[in-house]
């Protein structure tokens, strides 16, 4: 009989992975994933960049690279993404990761030990539960309101639990789409410094803004090096490139480098070089304008369709960007049962809210809807079907 490591008993199959099985049906209208639209990928530009890179520097790009990352990418990331946002840093403050999710794993390697506490938003990105469970770490939820993390509860939980880390998605949060206001961002940085807590600022959606005012990253207000910023090229160029970044104090980057050496040696140099060239050719601003206009239309369609078709008393977020809407159904719905009916009867998929909550009761009436992967026509069709199902269920209760 196999004897697996004890930590594997703490790692369960991702809820999204199970939902993807339902989404494999070609007739399914999927609001369940978090993928960017296929039509958002700059295929022609990447073709041209790849040919240029391999023609001019193919032998170096196809060889092993250094663990910290392709230096031209780190320089381009700082020049085109970090410094324009008012964030300080040099190449010594950056490591390139195989997707932003690897950044979370590396930081867990560097900082977390069994029994440590991590404070997480409630609800939060469900992938972090598997990561933290693997390290036998206790995830403690912090209250959110319509503007994100509640500072009073955050400070109270810090004092009560003495956490090693705070995990937050402050801009267009997954799953709610909420954005943390300016003063709360400042407060998070202050609390991190005051109580010696690492803030893991996961910020993959910040450039997907369709309306409203751009807000500075929490890292902008970091005076003591306690805030670690994660960015990703997945949503703004392509997830298949598997390129992310971590920006932190040089001492932290050194520890992450050691952890990454034992994980995958280095992120693929070719995909790093593609991202670097994309930035250096000045392609990102126009690309963002294009995809943001497309996503804005999809978001508007989903919001107006929810207002039209969902049962009276439904509450939902109206984000200014990102990829998600968080819905609270009226009454006492059984959202897990509704998911089964939605996928089998209506051929529409979503993610039940309980999967995003450490305390399942926090998301028992909720569901997450993604609008990026469907056309406006399919969005209205799918929301209408869900609305009919939810309304019928509400009237029968």
Tab-separated table of C-alpha atoms in Angstrom:
chain	number	residue	atom	x	y	z
A	1	UNK	CA	0.000	0.000	0.000
A	2	UNK	CA	1.350	3.412	-0.939
A	3	UNK	CA	2.382	5.740	1.869
A	4	UNK	CA	1.945	9.305	0.700
A	5	UNK	CA	3.382	12.266	2.577
A	6	UNK	CA	1.120	13.551	5.327
A	7	UNK	CA	0.932	16.962	3.660
A	8	UNK	CA	-0.916	15.433	0.690
A	9	UNK	CA	-3.792	14.653	3.020
A	10	UNK	CA	-4.200	18.398	3.444
A	11	UNK	CA	-4.418	19.032	-0.314
A	12	UNK	CA	-7.792	18.434	-1.899
A	13	UNK	CA	-8.767	18.498	-5.547
A	14	UNK	CA	-9.468	22.028	-6.693
A	15	UNK	CA	-13.158	22.866	-6.877
A	16	UNK	CA	-12.547	24.656	-10.143
A	17	UNK	CA	-10.906	21.555	-11.588
A	18	UNK	CA	-14.055	19.590	-10.819
A	19	UNK	CA	-16.176	22.321	-12.350
A	20	UNK	CA	-14.022	22.230	-15.481
A	21	UNK	CA	-15.237	18.674	-16.016
A	22	UNK	CA	-18.785	19.981	-16.325
A	23	UNK	CA	-17.566	22.789	-18.554
A	24	UNK	CA	-16.038	20.277	-20.993
A	25	UNK	CA	-19.498	19.803	-22.497
A	26	UNK	CA	-19.362	21.715	-25.824
A	27	UNK	CA	-22.954	22.870	-25.285
A	28	UNK	CA	-22.119	24.443	-21.907
A	29	UNK	CA	-22.149	28.211	-21.487
A	30	UNK	CA	-19.372	28.724	-18.994
A	31	UNK	CA	-19.237	31.487	-16.413
A	32	UNK	CA	-17.183	29.192	-14.190
A	33	UNK	CA	-13.561	29.734	-15.209
A	34	UNK	CA	-11.260	32.691	-14.880
A	35	UNK	CA	-9.544	32.546	-18.231
A	36	UNK	CA	-9.032	35.534	-20.513
A	37	UNK	CA	-10.876	35.519	-23.815
A	38	UNK	CA	-9.228	33.533	-26.598
A	39	UNK	CA	-9.704	36.505	-28.885
A	40	UNK	CA	-7.636	38.649	-26.510
A	41	UNK	CA	-4.380	36.890	-27.351
A	42	UNK	CA	-1.997	38.935	-29.558
A	43	UNK	CA	-1.130	35.962	-31.753
A	44	UNK	CA	0.295	37.855	-34.738
A	45	UNK	CA	2.504	40.005	-32.519
A	46	UNK	CA	3.783	36.962	-30.626
A	47	UNK	CA	4.499	35.169	-33.909
A	48	UNK	CA	6.611	38.083	-35.107
A	49	UNK	CA	8.380	38.473	-31.765
A	50	UNK	CA	9.185	34.755	-31.533
A	51	UNK	CA	10.672	34.676	-35.030
A	52	UNK	CA	12.771	37.760	-34.267
A	53	UNK	CA	14.026	36.378	-30.967
A	54	UNK	CA	14.990	32.976	-32.345
A	55	UNK	CA	16.604	34.463	-35.432
A	56	UNK	CA	18.702	36.959	-33.510
A	57	UNK	CA	19.447	35.131	-30.261
A	58	UNK	CA	18.079	31.619	-30.533
A	59	UNK	CA	21.013	29.740	-29.037
A	60	UNK	CA	20.991	31.739	-25.808
A	61	UNK	CA	17.217	31.777	-25.480
A	62	UNK	CA	16.939	28.005	-25.921
A	63	UNK	CA	19.715	27.319	-23.390
A	64	UNK	CA	19.340	27.091	-19.603
A	65	UNK	CA	18.821	30.471	-17.942
A	66	UNK	CA	19.427	31.941	-14.512
A	67	UNK	CA	16.944	31.271	-11.739
A	68	UNK	CA	16.217	34.935	-10.987
A	69	UNK	CA	14.901	35.464	-14.491
A	70	UNK	CA	15.804	36.868	-17.902
A	71	UNK	CA	17.393	40.232	-17.150
A	72	UNK	CA	15.848	42.045	-20.152
A	73	UNK	CA	12.402	41.055	-18.871
A	74	UNK	CA	13.106	42.269	-15.353
A	75	UNK	CA	14.337	45.572	-16.776
A	76	UNK	CA	11.308	45.897	-19.076
A	77	UNK	CA	8.930	45.025	-16.228
A	78	UNK	CA	10.416	47.751	-14.061
A	79	UNK	CA	10.485	50.292	-16.896
A	80	UNK	CA	7.008	49.732	-18.319
A	81	UNK	CA	4.929	48.405	-15.394
A	82	UNK	CA	6.510	49.074	-11.988
A	83	UNK	CA	8.064	52.532	-12.161
A	84	UNK	CA	5.166	54.197	-14.045
A	85	UNK	CA	2.945	53.185	-11.110
A	86	UNK	CA	5.180	54.912	-8.598
A	87	UNK	CA	6.693	51.725	-7.183
A	88	UNK	CA	10.399	51.657	-6.455
A	89	UNK	CA	12.710	48.780	-7.270
A	90	UNK	CA	15.722	47.495	-9.193
A	91	UNK	CA	16.418	44.186	-10.918
A	92	UNK	CA	17.677	42.907	-7.543
A	93	UNK	CA	14.122	43.287	-6.241
A	94	UNK	CA	12.543	41.086	-8.939
A	95	UNK	CA	12.325	37.365	-9.614
A	96	UNK	CA	10.475	35.913	-12.584
A	97	UNK	CA	8.152	33.020	-11.771
A	98	UNK	CA	6.356	30.334	-13.739
A	99	UNK	CA	3.019	32.059	-13.402
A	100	UNK	CA	2.043	34.201	-10.439
A	101	UNK	CA	0.800	31.090	-8.645
A	102	UNK	CA	4.396	29.914	-8.315
A	103	UNK	CA	5.117	33.151	-6.500
A	104	UNK	CA	2.619	32.154	-3.814
A	105	UNK	CA	4.261	28.748	-3.457
A	106	UNK	CA	7.764	30.233	-3.253
A	107	UNK	CA	6.704	32.714	-0.594
A	108	UNK	CA	5.119	29.882	1.363
A	109	UNK	CA	8.434	28.015	1.085
A	110	UNK	CA	10.344	31.037	2.315
A	111	UNK	CA	8.124	32.140	5.186
A	112	UNK	CA	5.618	29.547	6.363
A	113	UNK	CA	6.038	26.722	8.834
A	114	UNK	CA	3.486	24.267	10.251
A	115	UNK	CA	1.207	26.026	12.689
A	116	UNK	CA	1.690	29.512	11.242
A	117	UNK	CA	-1.345	31.695	10.562
A	118	UNK	CA	-2.142	33.449	7.288
A	119	UNK	CA	-4.954	35.996	7.176
A	120	UNK	CA	-7.059	35.779	4.028
A	121	UNK	CA	-9.983	37.731	2.666
A	122	UNK	CA	-13.393	36.136	2.984
A	123	UNK	CA	-14.081	35.227	0.236
A	124	UNK	CA	-10.730	34.791	-1.506
A	125	UNK	CA	-9.015	33.049	-4.421
A	126	UNK	CA	-9.668	29.381	-3.755
A	127	UNK	CA	-6.249	28.251	-4.999
A	128	UNK	CA	-4.498	29.621	-1.915
A	129	UNK	CA	-6.287	27.166	0.371
A	130	UNK	CA	-4.572	24.202	-1.293
A	131	UNK	CA	-1.213	25.955	-1.098
A	132	UNK	CA	-1.496	26.914	2.553
A	133	UNK	CA	-2.983	23.551	3.552
A	134	UNK	CA	0.058	21.850	2.069
A	135	UNK	CA	2.231	23.684	4.583
A	136	UNK	CA	-0.090	22.849	7.516
A	137	UNK	CA	-0.817	26.552	7.860
A	138	UNK	CA	-4.032	27.888	9.381
A	139	UNK	CA	-5.945	30.254	7.092
A	140	UNK	CA	-7.976	32.738	9.132
A	141	UNK	CA	-10.663	34.705	7.258
A	142	UNK	CA	-10.979	38.474	7.553
A	143	UNK	CA	-14.283	40.248	6.983
A	144	UNK	CA	-14.977	42.151	3.782
A	145	UNK	CA	-17.587	44.760	2.970
A	146	UNK	CA	-18.518	46.238	-0.409
A	147	UNK	CA	-15.105	47.969	-0.495
A	148	UNK	CA	-12.953	44.985	0.435
A	149	UNK	CA	-11.034	44.170	3.612
A	150	UNK	CA	-12.499	45.675	6.777
A	151	UNK	CA	-9.593	47.350	8.545
A	152	UNK	CA	-11.013	46.996	12.056
A	153	UNK	CA	-11.358	43.248	11.667
A	154	UNK	CA	-7.950	42.978	10.010
A	155	UNK	CA	-6.246	44.710	12.919
A	156	UNK	CA	-8.211	42.669	15.449
A	157	UNK	CA	-7.245	39.405	13.723
A	158	UNK	CA	-3.590	40.475	13.606
A	159	UNK	CA	-3.613	41.097	17.349
A	160	UNK	CA	-5.475	37.869	18.068
A	161	UNK	CA	-3.605	35.449	15.826
A	162	UNK	CA	-0.118	36.967	15.338
A	163	UNK	CA	-0.098	35.939	11.655
A	164	UNK	CA	3.029	35.391	9.582
A	165	UNK	CA	1.352	36.680	6.416
A	166	UNK	CA	-1.665	38.523	5.002
A	167	UNK	CA	-2.882	37.423	1.555
A	168	UNK	CA	-4.895	40.003	-0.382
A	169	UNK	CA	-6.071	40.763	-3.918
A	170	UNK	CA	-6.757	44.485	-3.557
A	171	UNK	CA	-7.782	45.354	-7.115
A	172	UNK	CA	-10.801	43.712	-8.812
A	173	UNK	CA	-10.595	40.931	-6.267
A	174	UNK	CA	-11.194	37.313	-7.164
A	175	UNK	CA	-13.992	36.322	-6.626
A	176	UNK	CA	-15.858	39.534	-5.763
A	177	UNK	CA	-14.474	42.119	-8.179
A	178	UNK	CA	-14.124	44.580	-5.275
A	179	UNK	CA	-11.346	47.164	-5.088
A	180	UNK	CA	-9.745	48.288	-1.836
A	181	UNK	CA	-9.927	52.091	-1.376
A	182	UNK	CA	-6.846	54.294	-1.084
A	183	UNK	CA	-6.938	54.854	2.680
A	184	UNK	CA	-7.359	51.165	3.387
A	185	UNK	CA	-4.347	50.396	1.183
A	186	UNK	CA	-2.272	52.779	3.245
A	187	UNK	CA	-3.573	51.178	6.425
A	188	UNK	CA	-2.639	47.658	5.292
A	189	UNK	CA	0.947	48.789	4.722
A	190	UNK	CA	1.001	50.521	8.114
A	191	UNK	CA	-0.322	47.446	9.930
A	192	UNK	CA	2.213	45.213	8.200
A	193	UNK	CA	5.046	47.416	9.405
A	194	UNK	CA	3.613	47.891	12.893
A	195	UNK	CA	3.060	44.191	13.555
A	196	UNK	CA	5.905	42.753	11.421
A	197	UNK	CA	3.606	40.857	9.037
A	198	UNK	CA	4.337	40.058	5.391
A	199	UNK	CA	1.621	41.274	3.006
A	200	UNK	CA	1.330	39.150	-0.112
A	201	UNK	CA	-0.273	41.594	-2.561
A	202	UNK	CA	-1.564	39.511	-5.468
A	203	UNK	CA	-2.352	41.969	-8.267
A	204	UNK	CA	-3.002	40.155	-11.585
A	205	UNK	CA	-6.051	42.200	-12.625
A	206	UNK	CA	-4.904	45.779	-11.943
A	207	UNK	CA	-4.450	46.675	-15.630
A	208	UNK	CA	-7.885	45.346	-16.583
A	209	UNK	CA	-9.663	48.580	-15.640
A	210	UNK	CA	-12.729	49.645	-17.639
A	211	UNK	CA	-13.895	52.648	-15.622
A	212	UNK	CA	-13.100	54.603	-12.468
A	213	UNK	CA	-9.874	55.927	-11.014
A	214	UNK	CA	-6.583	54.018	-11.028
A	215	UNK	CA	-5.386	53.308	-7.476
A	216	UNK	CA	-1.772	52.793	-6.386
A	217	UNK	CA	-0.655	49.363	-5.246
A	218	UNK	CA	-0.297	48.702	-1.523
A	219	UNK	CA	3.417	48.268	-2.278
A	220	UNK	CA	3.550	52.000	-3.060
A	221	UNK	CA	3.026	52.755	0.635
A	222	UNK	CA	5.475	50.148	1.930
A	223	UNK	CA	8.161	51.886	4.012
A	224	UNK	CA	9.710	48.831	5.669
A	225	UNK	CA	9.804	46.105	3.013
A	226	UNK	CA	6.916	44.091	4.412
A	227	UNK	CA	4.810	44.146	1.217
A	228	UNK	CA	5.529	41.629	-1.546
A	229	UNK	CA	3.924	42.378	-4.920
A	230	UNK	CA	2.875	39.649	-7.351
A	231	UNK	CA	2.116	40.495	-10.986
A	232	UNK	CA	1.297	38.289	-13.939
A	233	UNK	CA	1.323	38.426	-17.723
A	234	UNK	CA	-1.440	35.808	-17.848
A	235	UNK	CA	-4.396	38.175	-18.052
A	236	UNK	CA	-2.731	40.994	-19.998
A	237	UNK	CA	-0.877	38.931	-22.651
A	238	UNK	CA	-1.401	35.157	-22.333
A	239	UNK	CA	-1.712	32.582	-19.531
A	240	UNK	CA	-0.061	29.943	-21.712
A	241	UNK	CA	3.244	31.811	-21.541
A	242	UNK	CA	3.308	31.064	-17.769
A	243	UNK	CA	5.205	34.196	-16.775
A	244	UNK	CA	4.753	36.072	-13.501
A	245	UNK	CA	6.861	38.315	-11.298
A	246	UNK	CA	7.550	38.924	-7.624
A	247	UNK	CA	8.749	42.339	-6.463
A	248	UNK	CA	10.195	42.412	-2.935
A	249	UNK	CA	13.204	43.296	-0.815
A	250	UNK	CA	16.465	41.856	-2.173
A	251	UNK	CA	16.821	39.619	0.900
A	252	UNK	CA	13.411	38.076	0.186
A	253	UNK	CA	14.226	37.630	-3.511
A	254	UNK	CA	17.385	35.734	-2.533
A	255	UNK	CA	15.339	33.285	-0.461
A	256	UNK	CA	12.810	32.876	-3.276
A	257	UNK	CA	15.669	32.169	-5.682
A	258	UNK	CA	16.872	29.297	-3.508
A	259	UNK	CA	13.330	27.912	-3.336
A	260	UNK	CA	12.851	28.217	-7.098
A	261	UNK	CA	16.144	26.457	-7.818
A	262	UNK	CA	14.667	23.374	-6.223
A	263	UNK	CA	11.332	23.782	-8.001
A	264	UNK	CA	12.031	24.281	-11.706
A	265	UNK	CA	15.519	25.842	-12.052
A	266	UNK	CA	14.124	28.765	-14.049
A	267	UNK	CA	11.038	29.902	-15.955
A	268	UNK	CA	11.220	29.188	-19.695
A	269	UNK	CA	13.530	31.791	-21.220
A	270	UNK	CA	11.651	31.933	-24.517
A	271	UNK	CA	8.379	32.997	-22.910
A	272	UNK	CA	10.214	35.479	-20.696
A	273	UNK	CA	11.867	36.961	-23.772
A	274	UNK	CA	8.521	37.197	-25.563
A	275	UNK	CA	7.071	39.222	-22.684
A	276	UNK	CA	10.161	41.438	-22.552
A	277	UNK	CA	10.022	42.185	-26.262
A	278	UNK	CA	6.271	42.808	-26.117
A	279	UNK	CA	6.908	45.477	-23.499
A	280	UNK	CA	9.969	46.964	-25.174
A	281	UNK	CA	8.188	47.294	-28.515
A	282	UNK	CA	5.556	49.391	-26.739
A	283	UNK	CA	2.751	46.989	-27.623
A	284	UNK	CA	1.131	46.729	-24.196
A	285	UNK	CA	-0.752	50.085	-24.004
A	286	UNK	CA	-2.675	49.603	-27.271
A	287	UNK	CA	-3.238	45.945	-26.471
A	288	UNK	CA	-4.769	46.860	-23.110
A	289	UNK	CA	-7.021	49.443	-24.749
A	290	UNK	CA	-8.274	46.783	-27.136
A	291	UNK	CA	-8.962	44.040	-24.623
A	292	UNK	CA	-10.338	46.413	-21.982
A	293	UNK	CA	-12.898	47.756	-24.440
A	294	UNK	CA	-13.922	44.184	-25.246
A	295	UNK	CA	-14.198	43.187	-21.583
A	296	UNK	CA	-16.085	46.364	-20.715
A	297	UNK	CA	-18.803	45.395	-23.187
A	298	UNK	CA	-19.022	41.906	-21.737
A	299	UNK	CA	-19.183	43.227	-18.179
A	300	UNK	CA	-21.950	45.670	-19.116
A	301	UNK	CA	-23.911	42.881	-20.796
A	302	UNK	CA	-23.653	40.648	-17.733
A	303	UNK	CA	-24.686	43.414	-15.324
A	304	UNK	CA	-27.704	44.471	-17.383
A	305	UNK	CA	-28.703	40.830	-17.894
A	306	UNK	CA	-28.529	40.085	-14.156
A	307	UNK	CA	-30.682	43.135	-13.480
A	308	UNK	CA	-33.179	41.943	-16.082
A	309	UNK	CA	-33.399	38.211	-15.437
A	310	UNK	CA	-32.336	37.358	-11.857
A	311	UNK	CA	-34.967	37.175	-9.090
A	312	UNK	CA	-35.939	40.264	-7.143
A	313	UNK	CA	-33.736	40.778	-4.108
A	314	UNK	CA	-30.567	39.533	-5.807
A	315	UNK	CA	-27.450	41.459	-4.787
A	316	UNK	CA	-24.285	41.613	-6.850
A	317	UNK	CA	-21.070	43.567	-7.260
A	318	UNK	CA	-20.555	46.028	-10.109
A	319	UNK	CA	-16.780	46.062	-10.559
A	320	UNK	CA	-14.836	48.672	-12.482
A	321	UNK	CA	-12.571	46.027	-13.980
A	322	UNK	CA	-11.250	42.509	-13.626
A	323	UNK	CA	-13.056	39.350	-14.683
A	324	UNK	CA	-15.643	38.516	-12.000
A	325	UNK	CA	-19.025	39.378	-10.516
A	326	UNK	CA	-20.058	38.120	-7.062
A	327	UNK	CA	-23.759	37.341	-6.672
A	328	UNK	CA	-25.853	36.861	-3.533
A	329	UNK	CA	-29.195	35.184	-4.158
A	330	UNK	CA	-32.269	36.097	-2.071
A	331	UNK	CA	-33.752	33.866	0.605
A	332	UNK	CA	-32.104	30.592	1.609
A	333	UNK	CA	-30.913	29.006	-1.639
A	334	UNK	CA	-29.013	25.731	-1.949
A	335	UNK	CA	-26.383	27.003	-4.374
A	336	UNK	CA	-24.636	23.621	-4.657
A	337	UNK	CA	-27.892	22.010	-5.757
A	338	UNK	CA	-28.524	24.929	-8.110
A	339	UNK	CA	-25.118	24.357	-9.671
A	340	UNK	CA	-25.999	20.732	-10.387
A	341	UNK	CA	-29.286	21.782	-11.957
A	342	UNK	CA	-27.698	24.632	-13.888
A	343	UNK	CA	-25.083	22.411	-15.497
A	344	UNK	CA	-27.375	19.448	-16.174
A	345	UNK	CA	-30.643	21.177	-17.075
A	346	UNK	CA	-29.681	24.657	-18.288
A	347	UNK	CA	-26.192	23.910	-19.599
A	348	UNK	CA	-24.706	26.900	-17.769
A	349	UNK	CA	-21.752	26.709	-15.362
A	350	UNK	CA	-20.712	28.962	-12.486
A	351	UNK	CA	-18.719	28.510	-9.265
A	352	UNK	CA	-20.637	28.162	-5.970
A	353	UNK	CA	-19.495	30.736	-3.441
A	354	UNK	CA	-18.645	28.325	-0.635
A	355	UNK	CA	-15.499	27.223	-2.491
A	356	UNK	CA	-13.993	30.675	-1.948
A	357	UNK	CA	-14.635	30.812	1.796
A	358	UNK	CA	-12.738	29.274	4.692
A	359	UNK	CA	-16.026	29.424	6.578
A	360	UNK	CA	-18.522	27.910	4.103
A	361	UNK	CA	-21.420	29.828	5.659
A	362	UNK	CA	-19.818	33.048	4.369
A	363	UNK	CA	-20.558	32.000	0.793
A	364	UNK	CA	-23.586	29.768	1.156
A	365	UNK	CA	-25.905	32.132	-0.771
A	366	UNK	CA	-23.303	33.211	-3.292
A	367	UNK	CA	-21.854	32.379	-6.676
A	368	UNK	CA	-19.051	33.740	-8.823
A	369	UNK	CA	-19.676	34.617	-12.450
A	370	UNK	CA	-16.924	35.154	-15.013
A	371	UNK	CA	-17.731	37.189	-18.113
A	372	UNK	CA	-14.445	37.177	-20.031
A	373	UNK	CA	-14.707	33.857	-21.845
A	374	UNK	CA	-18.159	34.248	-23.448
A	375	UNK	CA	-19.530	36.493	-26.166
A	376	UNK	CA	-22.083	39.165	-25.194
A	377	UNK	CA	-24.770	37.075	-26.898
A	378	UNK	CA	-23.855	33.963	-24.910
A	379	UNK	CA	-23.643	36.008	-21.731
A	380	UNK	CA	-27.226	37.204	-22.072
A	381	UNK	CA	-28.429	33.730	-23.069
A	382	UNK	CA	-26.675	32.092	-20.113
A	383	UNK	CA	-27.765	34.693	-17.573
A	384	UNK	CA	-31.356	34.396	-18.795
A	385	UNK	CA	-31.249	30.627	-18.263
A	386	UNK	CA	-29.783	31.044	-14.793
A	387	UNK	CA	-32.341	33.711	-13.993
A	388	UNK	CA	-35.188	31.404	-14.943
A	389	UNK	CA	-33.725	28.618	-12.797
A	390	UNK	CA	-33.052	30.875	-9.802
A	391	UNK	CA	-36.450	32.547	-10.011
A	392	UNK	CA	-38.257	29.206	-10.185
A	393	UNK	CA	-36.256	27.906	-7.224
A	394	UNK	CA	-36.939	31.083	-5.236
A	395	UNK	CA	-40.694	30.881	-5.894
A	396	UNK	CA	-40.805	27.205	-4.896
A	397	UNK	CA	-39.088	27.763	-1.557
